[in-house]
Amino acid sequence: MKRSTSLILLLFLAIGNFAQKVDLNYYLPDNISLNPKIPTPEDFLGFQVGEWHVSHDQLVSYMKLLAEKSDRAVIQEYGRSYENRLLLHLIFTSPKNQKDLDELKKAHQNLCDPSKSSKTNISSMPVIVLLGYSVHGNEASGANASLLSAYYLAAAEGAEIERVLENSIILIDPCLNPDGLTRFTTWANMHKSQQISPDPNNRAFSEPWPGGRTNHYWFDLNRDYLLLANPESIGRVQKLQEWRPNVVTDHHEMGSNSSFFFQPGVQSRNNPLTPDKNYILTKKIAFYHSETLNKIGSLYYSEESFDDYYFGKGSSYPDINGGIGILFEQASVRGFEKETVNGKLTFPFAIRNQFRVSLSTINASYALKNELLNYQKEFFTSGIKEASKSTVKAYVFGDKYDYGKTYEFIKLLQGHHIQVYKYSTKDSYAVPLKQENYRLIRSFFEPVNKFKDSTFYDVSTWNLPMSFNMPYVSISNKNNIGDIINKIELQPGKIISEDIPYAYVFKWDEYYAPRALFKLLKAGLTIKVSTSEFTYNEKDLKEEFGYGTILIPVNNQKLSHDKILKLLKECTTESGIYIYGLKTGWNSEGIDLGSPKFIALNYPKVLILVGNRVSSRDAGEIWHLFDTRYKLPITMSEVARVGRIKLTNYSTIILPGGSYSELDEAAIIKLKNWVKSGGNLIAYKSANQWLSSNKFIDIKYKKGAKPDTSIQINYVNKSKEYSKQLVSGAIFEVNMDLTHPLAYGYHNSKIPVFKTTANIVEFPESTDYKWFNYSTNPLLSGYASDENIKQIAKTPFLLVKTMGAGKIISIFDNTNFRGVWYGTNKIFCNAVIFGPIINSGRSRY
Ligand SMILES: [Zn+2]
């Protein structure tokens, strides 16, 4: 099939009248031949691309069909989303290359391995391109454009495309976030009228909470590339490390009134660990995007607004792995047509832009093939050279009290193909710098405190040991590094002295200890927690037990000893904990097992308020934590239902960050009465502002640092000045009282915490409060202005207030950030499980 320019003109006229229905030729470039044996998207779907939002199942089925029909394509699955949807790459290259795909991949891996790369012949190697669509599920023009990219690569004929395919391997990831796309697609399609109204007031444009941007647990997958908290990213990063693509695209949408953005972004905001050449190459590729968009008359811009500082995004993770990541941002339609300042924006228009820049990426990558491959080779060899010169030879880490957390830490590093070794000191591990992913290791381990620019699109630091509260040091020689650790598994714990004991105890130190506790409480066992320390010393066992030790008496339980033992064994396997059988209640030091300082615990009944103006991210992180890590069921309810819920069914109510202004006076009184009668209310982040204005707590927020008003700032630089006073994500130090129930399981009173706002709370005047506060000189890593650092020093991170028989626990900053703050998760968990026992028994906190 050949088409002519006059046909396009006719089509443009047609679009004016029936904007949502276009011909396939509207999308495709001029003068291409197409293989009629390859089914078009319309042949398969029964509708034209852009006429409806494609569902994820349709998308996957079409990709499978192309793999079946085309000898240029194969499918490789790389995982499942939480909702069990398929994650896949449709891989295109010439039929000849397809036969040698594994060898080509191996040769490419050798290029990235400095010990082998000198022998590689770049001119005979294909360039590897990965096109990734719609990581934000409600930015659907990307996923819909993937239909066209895949069709084009399967169907286009002629010398030009064949040359490209001989010299390229192109991986298409049609949808990076299937669960989010599914929520959004249903919403967009269900609101489609036959007579479309582009009025922005249409319900279609106001997605219901939590929207389709995020995944099942409401995580932003476009922040998860480094953190690997979700199966989508785990599978994806595994493939990125395996394929090491030279160019990776990341197709997004932005505000409807904008145009189209392609990278490079703001140069001064690039991460200093990324070589400068990356920017130059990104700009060379950008030239191809500009040409293609000029041809179809689409407005665009570049070198503004966005940056690649944080490596956890789809467009920046490739940059720290020797590739070029490219962010695309298309003005969002969020439906089929929308009135904007640029006139009527249609879905097909948005899809066409995304498709055309996919093609320009492929063409640019082919044209720049040898330069891209050389850059990648040099990226890894220069890394090894730098590592050889570095005075730091390795990082040594390990938490002797917490194997579960150490396991998660190693698993995360291994997820990025970072090699971890045993170290001579007990419970210690080493990561030598001199290895392929040298730059990635630096980005994880080095605290950052110098910045070229004070504006950040996302967080300013992601120091991994700090987020895990993981003790670590840098070392300047590699003398004591042992064997490499193969793929790590959570080691089962064990029961020590299990024969007919008087009681069982386990420590609260382990990350997964709460999982064991919840399992045992659910089984109906009587369980107590130690609010003091003790030492057990019988001939076969001497052990010290700290605050928060869990006690399971053997006598007077609902279950037989055999059944208890069976449960405990399951706990050691599932949680990796050690459980000690004690033969006497008489301890050599500290309290005895019958002491009133052991307080009985109840199985927590947790209600978390969600919906409407609640932060879905905060709520999702809490849901994810209790559901997937601690295995505690929690009830999620819409805020507006509080008036109708029997609150006394719950021991703990959690208010994630957000506003609760839809609660009326009666609901507020009901909530207060529930607290006074013994409820445990946990308010997270900005929820405390609502609590304060409704007189649950008596706190004031500091005014925060402001730009110096005595200096006249040029109009054009105003937002720059403003951003200097933001805290867009930095790590600060907090002091804890280790005897307080909220600090149970911790051994160091100083702990790194993550702060994402410049909201700062003043100390309350009343003596009703207990607190953990920021240190005198609190900044550990990341950007905050000197004024902000001063303001934050010594202010509360957390407050506990008694109200009647109940408590209000205010946590002002993140303890669960993005599922990777293993170090502070336990503070939040402690608030749920130990909140109700604060001030009970003989101890007063
Ligand atoms: Zn996006």
PDB file of C-alpha atoms in Angstrom, residues 545-793:
ATOM      1  CA  PHE A 545      16.160  -9.277  76.016  1.00  0.00           C
ATOM      2  CA  GLY A 546      15.345  -5.639  75.337  1.00  0.00           C
ATOM      3  CA  TYR A 547      12.306  -3.391  75.435  1.00  0.00           C
ATOM      4  CA  GLY A 548       9.476  -4.767  73.330  1.00  0.00           C
ATOM      5  CA  THR A 549      10.316  -8.445  73.796  1.00  0.00           C
ATOM      6  CA  ILE A 550       7.236 -10.540  73.085  1.00  0.00           C
ATOM      7  CA  LEU A 551       6.188 -13.131  75.685  1.00  0.00           C
ATOM      8  CA  ILE A 552       4.009 -16.186  74.971  1.00  0.00           C
ATOM      9  CA  PRO A 553       3.254 -18.079  78.205  1.00  0.00           C
ATOM     10  CA  VAL A 554       2.694 -21.794  77.674  1.00  0.00           C
ATOM     11  CA  ASN A 555       0.156 -22.279  80.437  1.00  0.00           C
ATOM     12  CA  ASN A 556      -3.509 -21.246  80.312  1.00  0.00           C
ATOM     13  CA  GLN A 557      -3.665 -20.768  76.542  1.00  0.00           C
ATOM     14  CA  LYS A 558      -6.578 -21.683  74.290  1.00  0.00           C
ATOM     15  CA  LEU A 559      -4.283 -23.909  72.259  1.00  0.00           C
ATOM     16  CA  SER A 560      -2.348 -27.007  73.291  1.00  0.00           C
ATOM     17  CA  HIS A 561       1.417 -26.789  73.553  1.00  0.00           C
ATOM     18  CA  ASP A 562       1.749 -28.826  70.346  1.00  0.00           C
ATOM     19  CA  LYS A 563      -0.414 -26.406  68.440  1.00  0.00           C
ATOM     20  CA  ILE A 564       1.446 -23.415  69.855  1.00  0.00           C
ATOM     21  CA  LEU A 565       4.732 -25.005  68.866  1.00  0.00           C
ATOM     22  CA  LYS A 566       3.467 -25.619  65.331  1.00  0.00           C
ATOM     23  CA  LEU A 567       2.439 -21.961  65.028  1.00  0.00           C
ATOM     24  CA  LEU A 568       5.748 -20.768  66.399  1.00  0.00           C
ATOM     25  CA  LYS A 569       7.635 -22.905  63.898  1.00  0.00           C
ATOM     26  CA  GLU A 570       5.633 -21.362  61.090  1.00  0.00           C
ATOM     27  CA  CYS A 571       6.542 -17.939  62.470  1.00  0.00           C
ATOM     28  CA  THR A 572      10.266 -18.719  62.423  1.00  0.00           C
ATOM     29  CA  THR A 573      10.010 -19.695  58.752  1.00  0.00           C
ATOM     30  CA  GLU A 574       7.756 -16.873  57.597  1.00  0.00           C
ATOM     31  CA  SER A 575       9.417 -14.096  59.605  1.00  0.00           C
ATOM     32  CA  GLY A 576      13.008 -15.312  59.937  1.00  0.00           C
ATOM     33  CA  ILE A 577      12.924 -14.797  63.711  1.00  0.00           C
ATOM     34  CA  TYR A 578      14.491 -16.703  66.607  1.00  0.00           C
ATOM     35  CA  ILE A 579      12.103 -17.812  69.331  1.00  0.00           C
ATOM     36  CA  TYR A 580      13.523 -18.774  72.728  1.00  0.00           C
ATOM     37  CA  GLY A 581      11.958 -21.379  75.001  1.00  0.00           C
ATOM     38  CA  LEU A 582      12.565 -20.339  78.633  1.00  0.00           C
ATOM     39  CA  LYS A 583      12.351 -22.931  81.414  1.00  0.00           C
ATOM     40  CA  THR A 584      11.912 -20.525  84.301  1.00  0.00           C
ATOM     41  CA  GLY A 585      10.192 -17.226  84.903  1.00  0.00           C
ATOM     42  CA  TRP A 586      13.001 -16.144  87.210  1.00  0.00           C
ATOM     43  CA  ASN A 587      15.390 -13.944  85.279  1.00  0.00           C
ATOM     44  CA  SER A 588      18.931 -13.358  86.380  1.00  0.00           C
ATOM     45  CA  GLU A 589      18.686  -9.610  85.785  1.00  0.00           C
ATOM     46  CA  GLY A 590      15.806  -7.225  85.208  1.00  0.00           C
ATOM     47  CA  ILE A 591      12.123  -8.080  85.431  1.00  0.00           C
ATOM     48  CA  ASP A 592      10.722 -11.609  85.811  1.00  0.00           C
ATOM     49  CA  LEU A 593       8.243 -13.065  83.338  1.00  0.00           C
ATOM     50  CA  GLY A 594       5.254 -12.517  85.647  1.00  0.00           C
ATOM     51  CA  SER A 595       6.138  -8.864  86.211  1.00  0.00           C
ATOM     52  CA  PRO A 596       3.394  -6.254  85.764  1.00  0.00           C
ATOM     53  CA  LYS A 597       5.793  -4.626  83.333  1.00  0.00           C
ATOM     54  CA  PHE A 598       4.699  -7.230  80.840  1.00  0.00           C
ATOM     55  CA  ILE A 599       1.536  -5.779  79.272  1.00  0.00           C
ATOM     56  CA  ALA A 600      -1.077  -7.853  77.453  1.00  0.00           C
ATOM     57  CA  LEU A 601      -1.558  -7.095  73.756  1.00  0.00           C
ATOM     58  CA  ASN A 602      -4.703  -7.312  71.658  1.00  0.00           C
ATOM     59  CA  TYR A 603      -5.004  -8.207  67.995  1.00  0.00           C
ATOM     60  CA  PRO A 604      -5.210  -4.768  66.355  1.00  0.00           C
ATOM     61  CA  LYS A 605      -8.436  -3.909  64.585  1.00  0.00           C
ATOM     62  CA  VAL A 606      -7.358  -1.163  62.239  1.00  0.00           C
ATOM     63  CA  LEU A 607      -9.482   1.289  60.309  1.00  0.00           C
ATOM     64  CA  ILE A 608      -7.799   3.568  57.795  1.00  0.00           C
ATOM     65  CA  LEU A 609      -9.700   6.459  56.271  1.00  0.00           C
ATOM     66  CA  VAL A 610      -9.285   6.842  52.518  1.00  0.00           C
ATOM     67  CA  GLY A 611     -10.852   8.573  49.541  1.00  0.00           C
ATOM     68  CA  ASN A 612     -11.564  12.066  48.339  1.00  0.00           C
ATOM     69  CA  ARG A 613      -8.988  14.475  49.820  1.00  0.00           C
ATOM     70  CA  VAL A 614      -6.803  11.879  51.536  1.00  0.00           C
ATOM     71  CA  SER A 615      -3.335  11.335  50.053  1.00  0.00           C
ATOM     72  CA  SER A 616      -3.595   8.084  48.120  1.00  0.00           C
ATOM     73  CA  ARG A 617       0.180   7.722  48.313  1.00  0.00           C
ATOM     74  CA  ASP A 618       0.280   7.871  52.119  1.00  0.00           C
ATOM     75  CA  ALA A 619      -2.731   5.560  52.338  1.00  0.00           C
ATOM     76  CA  GLY A 620      -1.321   3.163  49.752  1.00  0.00           C
ATOM     77  CA  GLU A 621       2.043   2.930  51.513  1.00  0.00           C
ATOM     78  CA  ILE A 622       0.332   2.099  54.803  1.00  0.00           C
ATOM     79  CA  TRP A 623      -1.969  -0.453  53.147  1.00  0.00           C
ATOM     80  CA  HIS A 624       1.016  -2.029  51.337  1.00  0.00           C
ATOM     81  CA  LEU A 625       3.063  -2.180  54.555  1.00  0.00           C
ATOM     82  CA  PHE A 626       0.459  -3.995  56.624  1.00  0.00           C
ATOM     83  CA  ASP A 627      -0.908  -6.114  53.796  1.00  0.00           C
ATOM     84  CA  THR A 628       2.244  -7.356  52.093  1.00  0.00           C
ATOM     85  CA  ARG A 629       4.901  -7.156  54.820  1.00  0.00           C
ATOM     86  CA  TYR A 630       3.215  -7.576  58.208  1.00  0.00           C
ATOM     87  CA  LYS A 631       0.230  -9.577  56.919  1.00  0.00           C
ATOM     88  CA  LEU A 632      -2.309  -7.725  59.055  1.00  0.00           C
ATOM     89  CA  PRO A 633      -5.739  -7.133  57.477  1.00  0.00           C
ATOM     90  CA  ILE A 634      -6.826  -3.511  57.701  1.00  0.00           C
ATOM     91  CA  THR A 635     -10.196  -2.007  56.865  1.00  0.00           C
ATOM     92  CA  MET A 636     -10.202   0.902  54.441  1.00  0.00           C
ATOM     93  CA  SER A 637     -13.220   3.138  54.586  1.00  0.00           C
ATOM     94  CA  GLU A 638     -14.293   6.343  52.882  1.00  0.00           C
ATOM     95  CA  VAL A 639     -13.910   9.390  55.144  1.00  0.00           C
ATOM     96  CA  ALA A 640     -17.568  10.307  54.690  1.00  0.00           C
ATOM     97  CA  ARG A 641     -18.670   6.995  56.244  1.00  0.00           C
ATOM     98  CA  VAL A 642     -17.269   7.798  59.723  1.00  0.00           C
ATOM     99  CA  GLY A 643     -20.706   8.984  60.866  1.00  0.00           C
ATOM    100  CA  ARG A 644     -22.221   5.599  60.019  1.00  0.00           C
ATOM    101  CA  ILE A 645     -19.444   3.304  61.282  1.00  0.00           C
ATOM    102  CA  LYS A 646     -19.418   1.682  64.708  1.00  0.00           C
ATOM    103  CA  LEU A 647     -15.999   2.995  65.714  1.00  0.00           C
ATOM    104  CA  THR A 648     -15.812   0.862  68.855  1.00  0.00           C
ATOM    105  CA  ASN A 649     -15.151  -2.114  66.556  1.00  0.00           C
ATOM    106  CA  TYR A 650     -11.662  -0.703  66.004  1.00  0.00           C
ATOM    107  CA  SER A 651      -8.651  -0.359  68.297  1.00  0.00           C
ATOM    108  CA  THR A 652      -6.752   1.955  65.939  1.00  0.00           C
ATOM    109  CA  ILE A 653      -7.871   4.521  63.390  1.00  0.00           C
ATOM    110  CA  ILE A 654      -5.319   5.884  60.935  1.00  0.00           C
ATOM    111  CA  LEU A 655      -5.663   9.237  59.214  1.00  0.00           C
ATOM    112  CA  PRO A 656      -3.169   9.361  56.321  1.00  0.00           C
ATOM    113  CA  GLY A 657      -2.006  12.790  55.130  1.00  0.00           C
ATOM    114  CA  GLY A 658      -4.760  14.930  53.674  1.00  0.00           C
ATOM    115  CA  SER A 659      -7.820  16.904  54.628  1.00  0.00           C
ATOM    116  CA  TYR A 660     -10.823  15.568  56.517  1.00  0.00           C
ATOM    117  CA  SER A 661     -12.974  18.636  56.090  1.00  0.00           C
ATOM    118  CA  GLU A 662     -15.915  16.530  54.922  1.00  0.00           C
ATOM    119  CA  LEU A 663     -16.315  15.258  58.492  1.00  0.00           C
ATOM    120  CA  ASP A 664     -19.094  17.280  60.095  1.00  0.00           C
ATOM    121  CA  GLU A 665     -19.357  18.387  63.725  1.00  0.00           C
ATOM    122  CA  ALA A 666     -21.180  15.201  64.763  1.00  0.00           C
ATOM    123  CA  ALA A 667     -18.521  12.986  63.181  1.00  0.00           C
ATOM    124  CA  ILE A 668     -15.763  15.006  64.895  1.00  0.00           C
ATOM    125  CA  ILE A 669     -17.427  14.584  68.300  1.00  0.00           C
ATOM    126  CA  LYS A 670     -17.888  10.874  67.594  1.00  0.00           C
ATOM    127  CA  LEU A 671     -14.201  10.507  66.762  1.00  0.00           C
ATOM    128  CA  LYS A 672     -13.158  12.445  69.896  1.00  0.00           C
ATOM    129  CA  ASN A 673     -15.403  10.294  72.084  1.00  0.00           C
ATOM    130  CA  TRP A 674     -13.925   7.173  70.559  1.00  0.00           C
ATOM    131  CA  VAL A 675     -10.412   8.393  71.477  1.00  0.00           C
ATOM    132  CA  LYS A 676     -11.491   9.338  75.014  1.00  0.00           C
ATOM    133  CA  SER A 677     -12.940   5.873  75.538  1.00  0.00           C
ATOM    134  CA  GLY A 678      -9.568   4.265  74.753  1.00  0.00           C
ATOM    135  CA  GLY A 679      -9.110   4.619  70.991  1.00  0.00           C
ATOM    136  CA  ASN A 680      -5.670   4.861  69.414  1.00  0.00           C
ATOM    137  CA  LEU A 681      -5.714   7.589  66.770  1.00  0.00           C
ATOM    138  CA  ILE A 682      -2.716   7.855  64.436  1.00  0.00           C
ATOM    139  CA  ALA A 683      -2.471  11.033  62.377  1.00  0.00           C
ATOM    140  CA  TYR A 684       0.081  11.009  59.609  1.00  0.00           C
ATOM    141  CA  LYS A 685       1.733  14.069  58.095  1.00  0.00           C
ATOM    142  CA  SER A 686      -0.730  16.789  57.052  1.00  0.00           C
ATOM    143  CA  ALA A 687      -3.674  15.035  58.769  1.00  0.00           C
ATOM    144  CA  ASN A 688      -2.271  16.694  61.884  1.00  0.00           C
ATOM    145  CA  GLN A 689      -3.221  20.098  60.537  1.00  0.00           C
ATOM    146  CA  TRP A 690      -6.835  18.973  60.471  1.00  0.00           C
ATOM    147  CA  LEU A 691      -6.530  17.517  63.985  1.00  0.00           C
ATOM    148  CA  SER A 692      -5.060  20.783  65.183  1.00  0.00           C
ATOM    149  CA  SER A 693      -7.730  23.000  63.668  1.00  0.00           C
ATOM    150  CA  ASN A 694     -10.406  20.742  65.186  1.00  0.00           C
ATOM    151  CA  LYS A 695      -8.823  20.860  68.650  1.00  0.00           C
ATOM    152  CA  PHE A 696      -7.800  17.225  68.979  1.00  0.00           C
ATOM    153  CA  ILE A 697      -4.263  18.433  69.546  1.00  0.00           C
ATOM    154  CA  ASP A 698      -2.813  21.805  70.342  1.00  0.00           C
ATOM    155  CA  ILE A 699       0.050  22.428  67.949  1.00  0.00           C
ATOM    156  CA  LYS A 700       1.276  25.318  65.841  1.00  0.00           C
ATOM    157  CA  TYR A 701       3.140  25.205  62.573  1.00  0.00           C
ATOM    158  CA  LYS A 702       6.159  27.437  62.068  1.00  0.00           C
ATOM    159  CA  LYS A 703       5.853  29.985  59.332  1.00  0.00           C
ATOM    160  CA  GLY A 704       8.763  28.369  57.468  1.00  0.00           C
ATOM    161  CA  ALA A 705      11.630  30.011  55.655  1.00  0.00           C
ATOM    162  CA  LYS A 706      10.749  32.619  53.053  1.00  0.00           C
ATOM    163  CA  PRO A 707      12.879  34.340  50.414  1.00  0.00           C
ATOM    164  CA  ASP A 708      14.515  37.541  51.681  1.00  0.00           C
ATOM    165  CA  THR A 709      11.944  40.228  50.835  1.00  0.00           C
ATOM    166  CA  SER A 710      14.424  43.090  51.237  1.00  0.00           C
ATOM    167  CA  ILE A 711      16.083  41.989  48.008  1.00  0.00           C
ATOM    168  CA  GLN A 712      14.289  42.730  44.771  1.00  0.00           C
ATOM    169  CA  ILE A 713      14.175  39.459  42.808  1.00  0.00           C
ATOM    170  CA  ASN A 714      13.727  39.657  39.071  1.00  0.00           C
ATOM    171  CA  TYR A 715      10.237  38.615  38.046  1.00  0.00           C
ATOM    172  CA  VAL A 716      11.619  35.876  35.842  1.00  0.00           C
ATOM    173  CA  ASN A 717      13.572  34.303  38.741  1.00  0.00           C
ATOM    174  CA  LYS A 718      10.746  34.285  41.278  1.00  0.00           C
ATOM    175  CA  SER A 719       9.897  30.590  41.114  1.00  0.00           C
ATOM    176  CA  LYS A 720      13.581  29.718  41.342  1.00  0.00           C
ATOM    177  CA  GLU A 721      13.872  31.710  44.587  1.00  0.00           C
ATOM    178  CA  TYR A 722      10.723  30.104  45.914  1.00  0.00           C
ATOM    179  CA  SER A 723      12.002  26.582  45.221  1.00  0.00           C
ATOM    180  CA  LYS A 724      15.110  27.267  47.347  1.00  0.00           C
ATOM    181  CA  GLN A 725      12.905  27.108  50.421  1.00  0.00           C
ATOM    182  CA  LEU A 726      11.201  23.823  49.535  1.00  0.00           C
ATOM    183  CA  VAL A 727      12.116  20.529  51.132  1.00  0.00           C
ATOM    184  CA  SER A 728      11.433  18.247  48.215  1.00  0.00           C
ATOM    185  CA  GLY A 729      12.755  15.122  49.909  1.00  0.00           C
ATOM    186  CA  ALA A 730      15.767  15.075  52.229  1.00  0.00           C
ATOM    187  CA  ILE A 731      17.044  12.930  55.100  1.00  0.00           C
ATOM    188  CA  PHE A 732      17.208  14.290  58.643  1.00  0.00           C
ATOM    189  CA  GLU A 733      18.215  12.859  61.979  1.00  0.00           C
ATOM    190  CA  VAL A 734      15.731  12.260  64.789  1.00  0.00           C
ATOM    191  CA  ASN A 735      16.380  11.409  68.447  1.00  0.00           C
ATOM    192  CA  MET A 736      14.251   8.705  69.988  1.00  0.00           C
ATOM    193  CA  ASP A 737      13.696   7.640  73.577  1.00  0.00           C
ATOM    194  CA  LEU A 738      14.566   3.948  73.343  1.00  0.00           C
ATOM    195  CA  THR A 739      12.486   3.107  76.420  1.00  0.00           C
ATOM    196  CA  HIS A 740       9.310   4.423  74.776  1.00  0.00           C
ATOM    197  CA  PRO A 741       6.983   1.826  73.188  1.00  0.00           C
ATOM    198  CA  LEU A 742       7.145   3.644  69.851  1.00  0.00           C
ATOM    199  CA  ALA A 743      10.904   2.983  69.746  1.00  0.00           C
ATOM    200  CA  TYR A 744      10.740  -0.719  70.645  1.00  0.00           C
ATOM    201  CA  GLY A 745      12.990  -2.779  68.410  1.00  0.00           C
ATOM    202  CA  TYR A 746      15.538   0.007  67.924  1.00  0.00           C
ATOM    203  CA  HIS A 747      19.052   0.008  69.382  1.00  0.00           C
ATOM    204  CA  ASN A 748      20.317   3.422  68.368  1.00  0.00           C
ATOM    205  CA  SER A 749      18.473   6.477  69.626  1.00  0.00           C
ATOM    206  CA  LYS A 750      19.476   8.418  66.509  1.00  0.00           C
ATOM    207  CA  ILE A 751      17.609   7.483  63.375  1.00  0.00           C
ATOM    208  CA  PRO A 752      17.476   8.886  59.820  1.00  0.00           C
ATOM    209  CA  VAL A 753      13.994   9.917  58.677  1.00  0.00           C
ATOM    210  CA  PHE A 754      12.654  11.235  55.408  1.00  0.00           C
ATOM    211  CA  LYS A 755      11.059  14.648  55.150  1.00  0.00           C
ATOM    212  CA  THR A 756       9.175  15.775  52.056  1.00  0.00           C
ATOM    213  CA  THR A 757       7.721  19.126  53.102  1.00  0.00           C
ATOM    214  CA  ALA A 758       8.887  22.307  54.781  1.00  0.00           C
ATOM    215  CA  ASN A 759       6.025  21.988  57.295  1.00  0.00           C
ATOM    216  CA  ILE A 760       7.598  22.363  60.716  1.00  0.00           C
ATOM    217  CA  VAL A 761       5.761  21.945  64.008  1.00  0.00           C
ATOM    218  CA  GLU A 762       6.569  23.964  67.114  1.00  0.00           C
ATOM    219  CA  PHE A 763       6.763  22.324  70.503  1.00  0.00           C
ATOM    220  CA  PRO A 764       3.372  22.371  72.195  1.00  0.00           C
ATOM    221  CA  GLU A 765       3.270  24.372  75.409  1.00  0.00           C
ATOM    222  CA  SER A 766       1.260  21.792  77.317  1.00  0.00           C
ATOM    223  CA  THR A 767       3.044  19.035  79.256  1.00  0.00           C
ATOM    224  CA  ASP A 768       0.559  16.411  77.995  1.00  0.00           C
ATOM    225  CA  TYR A 769       2.886  15.451  75.194  1.00  0.00           C
ATOM    226  CA  LYS A 770       5.780  13.043  74.719  1.00  0.00           C
ATOM    227  CA  TRP A 771       7.929  13.329  71.600  1.00  0.00           C
ATOM    228  CA  PHE A 772      10.767  12.279  69.338  1.00  0.00           C
ATOM    229  CA  ASN A 773      12.476  15.344  67.897  1.00  0.00           C
ATOM    230  CA  TYR A 774      14.890  16.396  65.169  1.00  0.00           C
ATOM    231  CA  SER A 775      18.542  16.717  66.191  1.00  0.00           C
ATOM    232  CA  THR A 776      20.322  20.021  66.754  1.00  0.00           C
ATOM    233  CA  ASN A 777      22.108  19.724  63.429  1.00  0.00           C
ATOM    234  CA  PRO A 778      19.646  17.475  61.658  1.00  0.00           C
ATOM    235  CA  LEU A 779      20.416  17.329  57.920  1.00  0.00           C
ATOM    236  CA  LEU A 780      22.064  14.011  56.940  1.00  0.00           C
ATOM    237  CA  SER A 781      21.684  13.981  53.159  1.00  0.00           C
ATOM    238  CA  GLY A 782      19.907  15.973  50.468  1.00  0.00           C
ATOM    239  CA  TYR A 783      18.950  19.575  49.911  1.00  0.00           C
ATOM    240  CA  ALA A 784      17.437  21.976  52.424  1.00  0.00           C
ATOM    241  CA  SER A 785      18.206  25.680  52.756  1.00  0.00           C
ATOM    242  CA  ASP A 786      20.270  26.796  55.769  1.00  0.00           C
ATOM    243  CA  GLU A 787      17.215  28.661  57.043  1.00  0.00           C
ATOM    244  CA  ASN A 788      15.090  25.533  56.848  1.00  0.00           C
ATOM    245  CA  ILE A 789      17.720  23.390  58.554  1.00  0.00           C
ATOM    246  CA  LYS A 790      17.812  25.872  61.445  1.00  0.00           C
ATOM    247  CA  GLN A 791      14.020  25.942  61.648  1.00  0.00           C
ATOM    248  CA  ILE A 792      13.743  22.141  61.654  1.00  0.00           C
ATOM    249  CA  ALA A 793      16.412  21.626  64.350  1.00  0.00           C
TER     250      ALA A 793
END
